[in-house]
Coordinates of C-alpha atoms in Angstrom, one line a residue:
M343 CA 112.4 114.2 133.6
A344 CA 113.7 117.1 135.7
K345 CA 115.8 116.0 138.7
N346 CA 113.1 117.0 141.2
Q347 CA 110.0 116.3 139.2
L348 CA 107.5 113.9 140.8
G349 CA 107.1 110.5 139.2
V350 CA 103.4 110.9 139.1
L351 CA 103.7 114.2 137.2
N352 CA 106.2 112.9 134.8
A353 CA 103.9 109.9 134.1
L354 CA 101.2 112.3 133.1
D355 CA 103.5 114.3 130.9
V356 CA 104.8 111.3 128.9
A357 CA 101.6 109.3 128.9
K358 CA 100.4 108.2 125.4
T359 CA 96.9 109.4 124.4
Q360 CA 94.4 107.3 126.4
W361 CA 90.6 107.1 127.0
Y362 CA 90.9 109.3 130.0
H363 CA 92.1 112.2 127.8
F364 CA 89.1 112.1 125.7
T365 CA 86.8 111.6 128.7
A366 CA 88.3 114.8 130.2
I367 CA 87.7 116.6 126.9
V368 CA 84.0 115.6 126.9
I369 CA 83.5 116.5 130.5
A370 CA 85.2 119.9 130.4
G371 CA 84.1 120.4 126.7
M372 CA 80.4 120.0 127.5
G373 CA 80.6 122.7 130.1
F374 CA 82.1 125.0 127.3
F375 CA 79.3 123.9 125.0
T376 CA 76.8 125.0 127.6
D377 CA 78.7 128.3 128.3
A378 CA 78.7 129.3 124.7
Y379 CA 75.0 128.2 124.2
D380 CA 73.9 130.2 127.2
L381 CA 75.9 133.3 126.4
F382 CA 74.9 133.6 122.7
C383 CA 71.4 132.1 122.6
V384 CA 69.9 135.3 124.0
S385 CA 71.0 137.2 120.9
L386 CA 68.6 134.9 118.9
V387 CA 65.6 135.9 120.9
T388 CA 66.2 139.6 121.7
K389 CA 64.1 140.6 118.5
L390 CA 61.3 138.4 119.7
L391 CA 61.4 139.8 123.2
G392 CA 61.1 143.3 121.7
R393 CA 58.0 142.2 119.7
I394 CA 56.4 140.5 122.6
Y395 CA 56.9 143.1 125.4
Y396 CA 57.5 146.4 123.6
T397 CA 55.1 146.5 120.6
A398 CA 52.9 149.6 120.9
P399 CA 49.1 149.0 120.5
A400 CA 48.1 149.1 116.9
I401 CA 46.8 152.4 115.5
P402 CA 44.1 152.2 112.9
N403 CA 45.2 153.2 109.3
V404 CA 48.9 153.6 110.5
T405 CA 51.5 151.1 109.7
G406 CA 54.0 151.0 112.5
K407 CA 57.1 149.0 113.2
P408 CA 57.5 145.8 115.3
G409 CA 58.5 146.5 118.9
S410 CA 62.1 146.4 119.8
L411 CA 63.9 146.5 123.1
P412 CA 65.0 150.0 124.2
P413 CA 68.7 150.5 124.2
N414 CA 69.1 150.4 127.9
V415 CA 67.0 147.2 128.2
A416 CA 68.8 145.6 125.3
D417 CA 72.1 146.4 126.9
A418 CA 70.9 144.9 130.2
V419 CA 69.6 141.6 128.7
N420 CA 72.7 141.1 126.6
G421 CA 75.3 142.5 129.0
V422 CA 74.3 141.2 132.4
A423 CA 75.6 137.7 131.7
L424 CA 79.0 139.1 130.7
C425 CA 79.2 141.1 133.9
G426 CA 78.2 137.9 135.9
T427 CA 80.9 135.9 133.9
L428 CA 83.5 138.6 134.8
A429 CA 82.8 138.2 138.4
G430 CA 82.6 134.4 138.3
Q431 CA 86.0 134.2 136.6
L432 CA 87.6 136.1 139.4
F433 CA 85.8 134.3 142.2
F434 CA 85.9 130.7 141.1
G435 CA 89.4 131.1 139.7
W436 CA 90.6 132.0 143.3
L437 CA 88.4 129.4 144.8
G438 CA 89.7 126.7 142.5
D439 CA 93.2 127.3 143.9
K440 CA 92.0 127.3 147.5
L441 CA 89.5 124.4 147.6
G442 CA 90.6 122.4 144.5
R443 CA 89.4 122.1 141.0
K444 CA 86.9 119.3 141.4
K445 CA 85.0 120.7 144.4
V446 CA 84.4 124.0 142.8
Y447 CA 83.7 122.4 139.4
G448 CA 80.3 120.9 140.6
I449 CA 79.2 124.3 142.1
T450 CA 79.6 126.1 138.7
L451 CA 77.6 123.4 136.9
I452 CA 74.7 123.5 139.4
L453 CA 74.5 127.3 139.0
M454 CA 74.3 127.0 135.3
V455 CA 71.6 124.4 135.3
V456 CA 69.5 126.2 137.9
C457 CA 69.9 129.7 136.3
S458 CA 69.2 128.3 132.7
I459 CA 65.9 127.0 133.9
G460 CA 65.3 130.2 135.9
S461 CA 65.9 132.4 132.9
G462 CA 63.3 130.6 130.9
L463 CA 60.8 130.7 133.8
S464 CA 61.2 134.5 134.2
F465 CA 57.8 135.7 135.7
G466 CA 55.8 138.8 136.1
K467 CA 52.6 140.2 134.9
K468 CA 54.3 143.3 133.4
R469 CA 57.3 143.5 131.0
E470 CA 59.3 145.2 133.7
G471 CA 59.0 142.1 135.9
V472 CA 59.8 139.6 133.1
I473 CA 62.9 141.5 132.0
A474 CA 64.1 142.0 135.7
T475 CA 63.9 138.4 136.5
L476 CA 65.5 137.5 133.2
C477 CA 68.4 139.8 134.0
F478 CA 68.7 138.4 137.5
F479 CA 69.0 134.8 136.5
R480 CA 71.2 135.7 133.6
F481 CA 73.7 137.4 135.8
W482 CA 74.0 134.3 138.1
L483 CA 74.1 132.1 135.1
G484 CA 77.1 134.2 133.9
F485 CA 78.6 133.8 137.3
G486 CA 78.6 130.0 137.0
I487 CA 79.8 130.3 133.4
G488 CA 82.7 132.4 134.5
G489 CA 83.9 129.7 136.9
D490 CA 84.0 127.2 134.1
Y491 CA 86.7 129.2 132.2
P492 CA 89.6 128.8 134.7
L493 CA 88.5 125.4 136.0
S494 CA 88.1 123.7 132.6
A495 CA 91.3 125.1 131.3
T496 CA 93.4 124.3 134.4
I497 CA 92.0 120.8 134.7
M498 CA 92.7 120.0 131.1
S499 CA 96.2 121.3 131.3
E500 CA 96.9 119.3 134.4
Y501 CA 95.6 116.0 133.0
A502 CA 97.2 116.3 129.5
N503 CA 100.6 115.1 128.4
K504 CA 103.1 117.7 127.3
K505 CA 103.3 116.7 123.7
T506 CA 99.5 117.2 122.9
R507 CA 98.5 119.4 125.8
G508 CA 97.7 122.4 123.5
A509 CA 95.5 120.4 121.4
F510 CA 93.6 119.0 124.4
I511 CA 92.9 122.4 125.9
A512 CA 92.0 123.8 122.5
A513 CA 89.6 121.0 121.9
V514 CA 87.8 121.9 125.1
F515 CA 87.6 125.5 124.0
A516 CA 86.5 124.4 120.4
M517 CA 83.3 123.1 122.0
Q518 CA 82.3 126.8 122.3
G519 CA 81.9 126.9 118.5
F520 CA 79.5 123.8 118.8
G521 CA 77.7 125.6 121.5
I522 CA 77.1 128.6 119.2
L523 CA 76.1 126.2 116.4
G524 CA 73.8 124.3 118.9
G525 CA 72.0 127.5 119.9
G526 CA 71.2 128.2 116.3
I527 CA 70.0 124.6 115.6
V528 CA 67.8 124.6 118.6
A529 CA 66.4 128.0 117.6
L530 CA 65.7 126.7 114.1
I531 CA 63.8 123.6 115.4
V532 CA 61.8 125.4 118.0
S533 CA 60.8 128.4 115.8
S534 CA 60.1 125.9 112.8
A535 CA 57.8 123.8 115.0
F536 CA 55.9 126.8 116.4
R537 CA 55.7 128.5 112.9
N538 CA 54.2 125.3 111.3
K539 CA 51.7 125.0 114.1
Y540 CA 50.8 128.7 114.4
D541 CA 51.3 130.1 110.8
S542 CA 51.2 133.9 111.0
P543 CA 51.1 136.7 108.5
S544 CA 53.8 139.4 108.4
F545 CA 53.7 142.5 110.6
N546 CA 52.8 144.7 107.7
E547 CA 50.0 142.5 106.7
N548 CA 48.4 142.2 110.2
P549 CA 50.4 143.5 113.3
D550 CA 48.2 141.7 115.8
L551 CA 48.2 138.2 114.1
S552 CA 51.9 138.4 113.3
L553 CA 52.6 137.7 116.9
P554 CA 50.8 134.6 118.1
E555 CA 50.6 134.5 121.9
Q556 CA 52.4 131.1 121.9
S557 CA 55.5 133.0 120.8
D558 CA 56.2 133.6 124.4
Y559 CA 57.0 129.9 124.7
V560 CA 59.6 130.0 122.0
W561 CA 62.2 132.3 123.7
R562 CA 61.7 130.4 127.0
I563 CA 62.3 126.9 125.5
I564 CA 65.4 128.1 123.7
V565 CA 66.9 129.8 126.7
M566 CA 66.0 126.8 129.1
F567 CA 67.6 124.2 126.8
G568 CA 71.0 125.2 128.0
A569 CA 70.4 123.3 131.2
V570 CA 70.2 120.0 129.3
P571 CA 73.9 119.5 128.4
A572 CA 75.1 120.9 131.8
A573 CA 72.9 118.5 133.7
L574 CA 74.0 115.5 131.6
T575 CA 77.8 116.0 132.6
Y576 CA 77.3 116.6 136.3
Y577 CA 77.6 112.9 137.3
W578 CA 80.8 112.5 135.4
R579 CA 82.3 115.8 136.8
M580 CA 81.8 114.4 140.3
K581 CA 83.4 111.1 139.4
M582 CA 86.5 112.7 137.9
P583 CA 89.5 112.6 140.5
E584 CA 91.2 115.8 141.7
T585 CA 94.2 116.6 139.4
A586 CA 97.5 115.2 140.6
R587 CA 99.1 118.6 140.2
Y588 CA 96.7 120.1 142.7
T589 CA 96.8 117.2 145.1
A590 CA 100.6 116.9 145.1
L591 CA 101.9 120.5 144.7
V592 CA 99.1 122.5 146.3
A593 CA 97.5 120.1 148.8
K594 CA 100.8 118.4 149.5
N595 CA 99.2 115.0 149.5
A596 CA 101.5 112.8 147.5
K597 CA 99.9 109.6 148.5
Q598 CA 96.4 110.6 147.3
A599 CA 97.9 112.0 144.1
A600 CA 99.7 108.7 143.4
A601 CA 96.6 106.8 144.2
D602 CA 94.3 108.8 141.9
M603 CA 96.8 108.7 139.0
S604 CA 97.6 105.0 139.4
M605 CA 94.0 104.4 138.8
V606 CA 93.6 106.8 135.9
L607 CA 96.9 105.7 134.1
Q608 CA 96.4 102.1 135.2
V609 CA 100.0 101.8 136.4
T610 CA 101.6 101.7 139.8
L611 CA 103.2 105.0 141.0
D612 CA 105.2 105.7 144.1
A613 CA 103.9 108.4 146.5
E614 CA 107.3 110.3 147.0
E615 CA 106.1 112.0 150.0
E616 CA 109.7 113.2 151.0
K617 CA 110.1 114.7 147.6
V618 CA 106.8 116.6 148.0
E619 CA 107.8 117.9 151.3
R620 CA 111.3 119.0 150.0
M621 CA 109.7 120.8 147.0
A622 CA 107.2 122.5 149.4
Q623 CA 110.1 124.1 151.2
E624 CA 111.7 125.6 148.1
P625 CA 111.3 129.4 148.1
S626 CA 110.4 129.2 144.4
N627 CA 107.2 127.2 145.5
S628 CA 105.9 129.5 148.2
F629 CA 105.6 133.0 146.8
G630 CA 102.2 134.7 146.5
L631 CA 100.3 136.5 143.8
F632 CA 101.1 140.0 145.1
S633 CA 104.8 139.2 145.9
K634 CA 107.9 140.8 144.3
E635 CA 108.9 137.3 143.3
F636 CA 105.8 136.7 141.3
A637 CA 106.2 140.1 139.6
K638 CA 109.8 139.2 138.8
R639 CA 109.0 135.7 137.4
H640 CA 105.5 136.1 135.9
G641 CA 104.6 139.9 136.0
R642 CA 105.2 140.3 132.3
H643 CA 103.4 137.0 131.5
L644 CA 100.3 138.2 133.4
L645 CA 100.3 141.5 131.7
G646 CA 100.6 139.7 128.4
T647 CA 97.8 137.3 129.0
T648 CA 95.4 140.0 130.4
A649 CA 96.2 142.6 127.8
T650 CA 95.8 140.2 124.8
W651 CA 92.7 138.7 126.1
F652 CA 91.2 142.2 126.8
L653 CA 92.1 143.5 123.3
L654 CA 90.9 140.4 121.5
D655 CA 87.5 140.3 123.1
I656 CA 86.9 144.0 122.3
A657 CA 87.3 143.1 118.6
F658 CA 85.6 139.6 118.8
Y659 CA 82.5 140.8 120.6
S660 CA 82.2 144.0 118.6
Q661 CA 81.9 142.0 115.3
N662 CA 78.2 142.2 115.7
L663 CA 78.5 145.8 114.7
F664 CA 78.3 145.0 111.1
Q665 CA 76.6 141.6 111.4
K666 CA 73.2 143.1 110.6
D667 CA 74.7 144.7 107.6
I668 CA 76.1 141.5 106.3
F669 CA 72.8 139.5 106.9
S670 CA 70.7 142.3 105.3
A671 CA 73.1 142.7 102.3
I672 CA 72.8 139.1 101.3
G673 CA 69.1 138.8 102.0
W674 CA 69.2 136.5 104.9
I675 CA 67.3 138.9 107.1
P676 CA 64.6 141.0 105.4
S677 CA 63.1 144.0 107.0
A678 CA 61.4 143.4 110.3
G679 CA 58.0 144.5 109.0
S680 CA 58.0 141.9 106.2
M681 CA 58.1 138.9 108.6
S682 CA 56.1 137.6 111.5
A683 CA 57.7 137.2 114.9
L684 CA 58.5 133.5 114.4
D685 CA 59.8 134.1 110.8
E686 CA 62.3 136.6 112.3
V687 CA 63.6 134.1 115.0
F688 CA 64.0 131.4 112.3
K689 CA 66.0 133.7 109.9
I690 CA 68.2 135.1 112.5
A691 CA 68.9 131.5 113.7
K692 CA 69.6 130.4 110.1
A693 CA 72.0 133.2 109.7
Q694 CA 73.9 132.5 112.9
T695 CA 74.0 128.8 112.0
L696 CA 75.5 129.3 108.6
I697 CA 78.3 131.7 110.0
A698 CA 79.1 129.2 112.7
L699 CA 79.4 126.4 110.1
C700 CA 81.4 128.3 107.6
S701 CA 83.9 130.1 109.8
T702 CA 83.5 129.8 113.6
V703 CA 83.6 126.0 114.0
P704 CA 86.4 125.4 111.3
G705 CA 88.6 128.2 113.0
Y706 CA 88.5 126.5 116.4
W707 CA 89.5 123.0 115.0
F708 CA 92.3 124.5 112.8
T709 CA 93.8 125.5 116.2
V710 CA 93.4 122.1 117.6
A711 CA 95.2 120.6 114.6
F712 CA 98.1 122.9 114.4
I713 CA 98.7 124.4 117.9
D714 CA 101.3 121.7 119.0
H715 CA 103.1 122.0 115.7
L716 CA 103.1 125.8 115.2
G717 CA 103.1 126.8 118.8
R718 CA 100.8 129.3 120.7
F719 CA 103.0 132.3 120.0
T720 CA 102.9 131.8 116.2
I721 CA 99.2 131.1 116.0
Q722 CA 98.2 134.1 118.3
L723 CA 100.5 136.5 116.3
M724 CA 99.2 135.3 113.0
G725 CA 95.6 135.6 114.1
F726 CA 96.0 139.2 115.4
F727 CA 97.9 140.0 112.1
F728 CA 95.2 138.8 109.8
M729 CA 92.4 140.2 112.0
T730 CA 94.3 143.5 111.7
V731 CA 94.5 143.2 107.9
F732 CA 90.8 142.2 107.4
M733 CA 89.5 144.9 109.6
F734 CA 91.4 147.5 107.7
A735 CA 90.5 145.9 104.4
I736 CA 86.8 146.2 105.4
G737 CA 87.0 149.5 107.3
I738 CA 89.1 151.8 105.0
P739 CA 87.2 151.2 101.8
Y740 CA 83.9 150.7 103.7
H741 CA 81.7 152.5 101.2
H742 CA 83.1 150.1 98.4
W743 CA 81.8 147.0 100.3
T744 CA 78.3 148.6 100.8
L745 CA 77.7 148.6 97.0
K746 CA 75.6 145.7 95.8
P747 CA 78.1 144.2 93.5
N748 CA 80.7 143.9 96.2
H749 CA 78.5 142.2 98.9
L750 CA 80.0 138.8 98.3
G751 CA 83.4 140.2 98.9
F752 CA 82.1 141.8 102.2
V753 CA 80.8 138.4 103.3
V754 CA 84.2 136.7 102.6
M755 CA 86.1 139.4 104.5
Y756 CA 83.7 139.1 107.4
S757 CA 84.0 135.4 107.5
F758 CA 87.8 135.5 107.4
T759 CA 87.9 137.9 110.5
F760 CA 85.9 135.2 112.4
F761 CA 88.1 132.4 111.1
F762 CA 91.4 134.0 112.1
A763 CA 89.9 135.1 115.5
N764 CA 89.3 131.4 116.3
F765 CA 92.3 130.1 114.5
G766 CA 94.3 132.6 116.5
P767 CA 94.0 134.6 119.7
N768 CA 90.3 133.5 120.6
A769 CA 91.7 130.1 121.4
T770 CA 95.3 130.8 122.5
T771 CA 94.4 133.4 125.0
F772 CA 92.3 130.7 126.8
I773 CA 95.1 128.0 126.5
V774 CA 98.3 129.9 127.6
P775 CA 97.2 131.2 131.0
A776 CA 96.5 127.5 132.0
E777 CA 100.1 126.5 131.3
I778 CA 102.5 129.3 132.3
F779 CA 101.6 130.0 136.0
P780 CA 102.5 127.9 139.1
A781 CA 99.9 125.2 140.2
R782 CA 99.0 127.1 143.3
L783 CA 98.1 130.2 141.3
R784 CA 97.2 128.7 138.0
S785 CA 93.4 128.9 138.3
T786 CA 93.6 132.3 139.9
C787 CA 95.7 133.8 137.1
H788 CA 93.6 132.2 134.4
G789 CA 90.6 133.8 136.0
I790 CA 92.2 137.2 136.1
S791 CA 93.2 136.9 132.5
A792 CA 89.7 135.6 131.5
A793 CA 88.0 138.5 133.5
C794 CA 90.1 141.1 131.6
G795 CA 88.8 139.4 128.5
K796 CA 85.2 139.8 129.6
A797 CA 85.9 143.5 130.4
G798 CA 87.0 143.7 126.8
A799 CA 83.8 142.0 125.7
I800 CA 81.7 144.5 127.6
V801 CA 83.7 147.4 125.9
G802 CA 83.3 145.7 122.6
A803 CA 79.6 144.7 122.8
F804 CA 78.4 147.9 124.2
G805 CA 81.0 150.7 123.9
F806 CA 81.5 150.2 120.2
L807 CA 77.7 149.6 119.7
Y808 CA 77.3 153.2 120.5
A809 CA 80.4 154.3 118.7
A810 CA 79.3 152.6 115.5
Q811 CA 76.1 154.7 115.2
S812 CA 76.0 157.1 112.3
Q813 CA 77.4 160.6 112.5
D814 CA 74.1 161.7 110.8
P815 CA 71.3 162.0 113.6
A816 CA 68.8 161.0 111.1
K817 CA 70.4 157.6 110.6
V818 CA 71.0 156.5 114.1
D819 CA 69.1 153.6 115.6
A820 CA 66.1 154.5 117.7
G821 CA 67.2 155.6 121.2
Y822 CA 71.0 155.9 120.5
P823 CA 73.0 159.1 120.2
T824 CA 75.3 159.8 117.2
G825 CA 78.7 158.0 117.0
I826 CA 81.7 157.8 114.8
G827 CA 80.2 155.5 112.4
V828 CA 80.9 152.0 111.3
K829 CA 83.8 152.8 109.1
N830 CA 85.8 154.7 111.7
S831 CA 84.8 151.9 114.3
L832 CA 86.2 149.2 112.1
I833 CA 89.5 151.2 111.6
A834 CA 89.7 151.6 115.4
L835 CA 89.2 147.8 115.8
G836 CA 92.0 147.2 113.4
C837 CA 94.3 149.3 115.5
I838 CA 93.2 147.4 118.6
N839 CA 94.0 144.1 116.8
F840 CA 97.6 145.6 116.1
L841 CA 98.0 146.3 119.7
G842 CA 97.1 142.7 120.5
M843 CA 100.1 141.7 118.2
L844 CA 102.5 143.9 120.2
F845 CA 101.3 142.4 123.6
T846 CA 101.6 138.9 122.3
F847 CA 105.5 139.4 122.5
L848 CA 105.1 139.4 126.4
V849 CA 103.7 135.8 126.4
P850 CA 106.1 132.8 126.6
E851 CA 105.8 129.8 124.3
P852 CA 105.0 126.7 126.4
K853 CA 104.9 124.2 123.5
G854 CA 106.5 120.8 124.4
K855 CA 107.5 121.6 128.0
S856 CA 106.1 120.2 131.2
L857 CA 104.0 122.7 133.4
E858 CA 106.7 122.4 136.1
E859 CA 109.6 123.0 133.7
I860 CA 107.6 126.2 132.5
T861 CA 107.0 127.6 136.0
G862 CA 110.2 126.2 137.8
E863 CA 108.2 124.1 140.4
D864 CA 110.4 121.0 139.7
D865 CA 113.7 122.5 140.6
G866 CA 113.4 126.0 141.5
E867 CA 114.3 127.4 138.1
G868 CA 112.1 128.3 135.1
G869 CA 109.8 131.2 134.7
E870 CA 110.8 134.7 133.5
T871 CA 113.9 136.2 134.8
E872 CA 115.4 139.7 134.6
T873 CA 118.1 138.6 132.2
G874 CA 115.9 136.3 130.1
T875 CA 118.1 133.2 130.7
S876 CA 115.3 130.9 131.9
R877 CA 114.2 127.9 130.0
T878 CA 110.8 129.4 129.3
R879 CA 111.4 131.6 126.3
T880 CA 109.7 135.0 125.9
A881 CA 110.2 136.5 122.5
P882 CA 111.7 139.9 122.6
V883 CA 109.6 143.0 121.7

């Protein structure tokens, strides 16, 4: 225990794993389950939306194609939630440091419940009205989801003990994998139920009958289901006490912090009000985000967390560039014309569920298992390295993988890029910002880092969607201009992952240290210094 560390904080740091740890994981983790479900479920139903609202009237004796969302509409439906998430991360991250983690935590959950339901109830007699209201509610849904990022990470880091803190935060983030899996399972159940009730021919057989009018209920039910897990955890979020680190170090209420944690830990703790007042007067505990002192102590850290998250999300969210090639190559998704609308939803959901089971979910839980043994730095560097290797291995000989005998190898390579993203920087970029910044700025800095990640997601999901279009005008998707092609896009993504490796060297290793030891809040030391002599190590470039 550092000479000035509060007893209540030391008690949290050295506490054995108890029931409240798992309760906190469930409460925060269900929020992330909901986040992932709501963000990714829309990709399961965009094809259905295109068929319902953008299929042209049947022309006699002419076999057309099922309707699809125009590029600008598809961009809006998929991207508006990401824009809302970015804004929510910045706003609620800042608000979590001003009002407290608990107060803001309930607001984000209410937003998510209301807007999940609103998205499914999108109204209007014309398609423009339905799409506009869907985008409106999905923006505010994303806004609430954005708040969950800094708050969930900060709450878990401030509740956890220092020995297993990484695993606890990683377990919260790992619920994102179950959210993606849950979206696929719900879509499978709903589409199967409607498909059995309203059996329909393929589009090529009968364009009109291939789309039963009840199909409109399918996407609405799938989207609205995201409100269920969020609503179930609201009561427990409101029962959770404020974190002791916020109450003591930010609100300066030692008595309340001791009372709250005495109840949680089931021990008697002293208030230590004099020590809290003395710590508050330390210059190291009063500098602001835009001060020279912050830049000196944590400027490189913030650059590292923002840059690595930005670069990671470009690569992570752009992996849908060749997802359709994977699914088509192995026969998971036939041509759109050979399926009915409900068949298409079922097959897309089946493909996403299998990918989640085989690579996404295992990658998250490998991080949970090894992060407190290998450390954040090692796992992040390793993840970026293997993502770079597999992107180059797919991209450079891209034509080789498109040949039918090599499709299985293509699937394996593709799965490994997902695995090492999740057993790597996709988890660590979420964990580290919740550990290395002072309590009074922790939620804000995590929100800034996460928002940079979502900016990268927007670049990855949409910038590279255009870039990956064929260089041959005859082969581009409808409505898109020519691009640099999938091969060159994959090589560019490999270079982006390599940059992520380099920026990882700016991020310190917080494994095994208390939060106050990392930031210097306990005795005025710690943090990054110009000479690199602090106890928080930053690996040299």
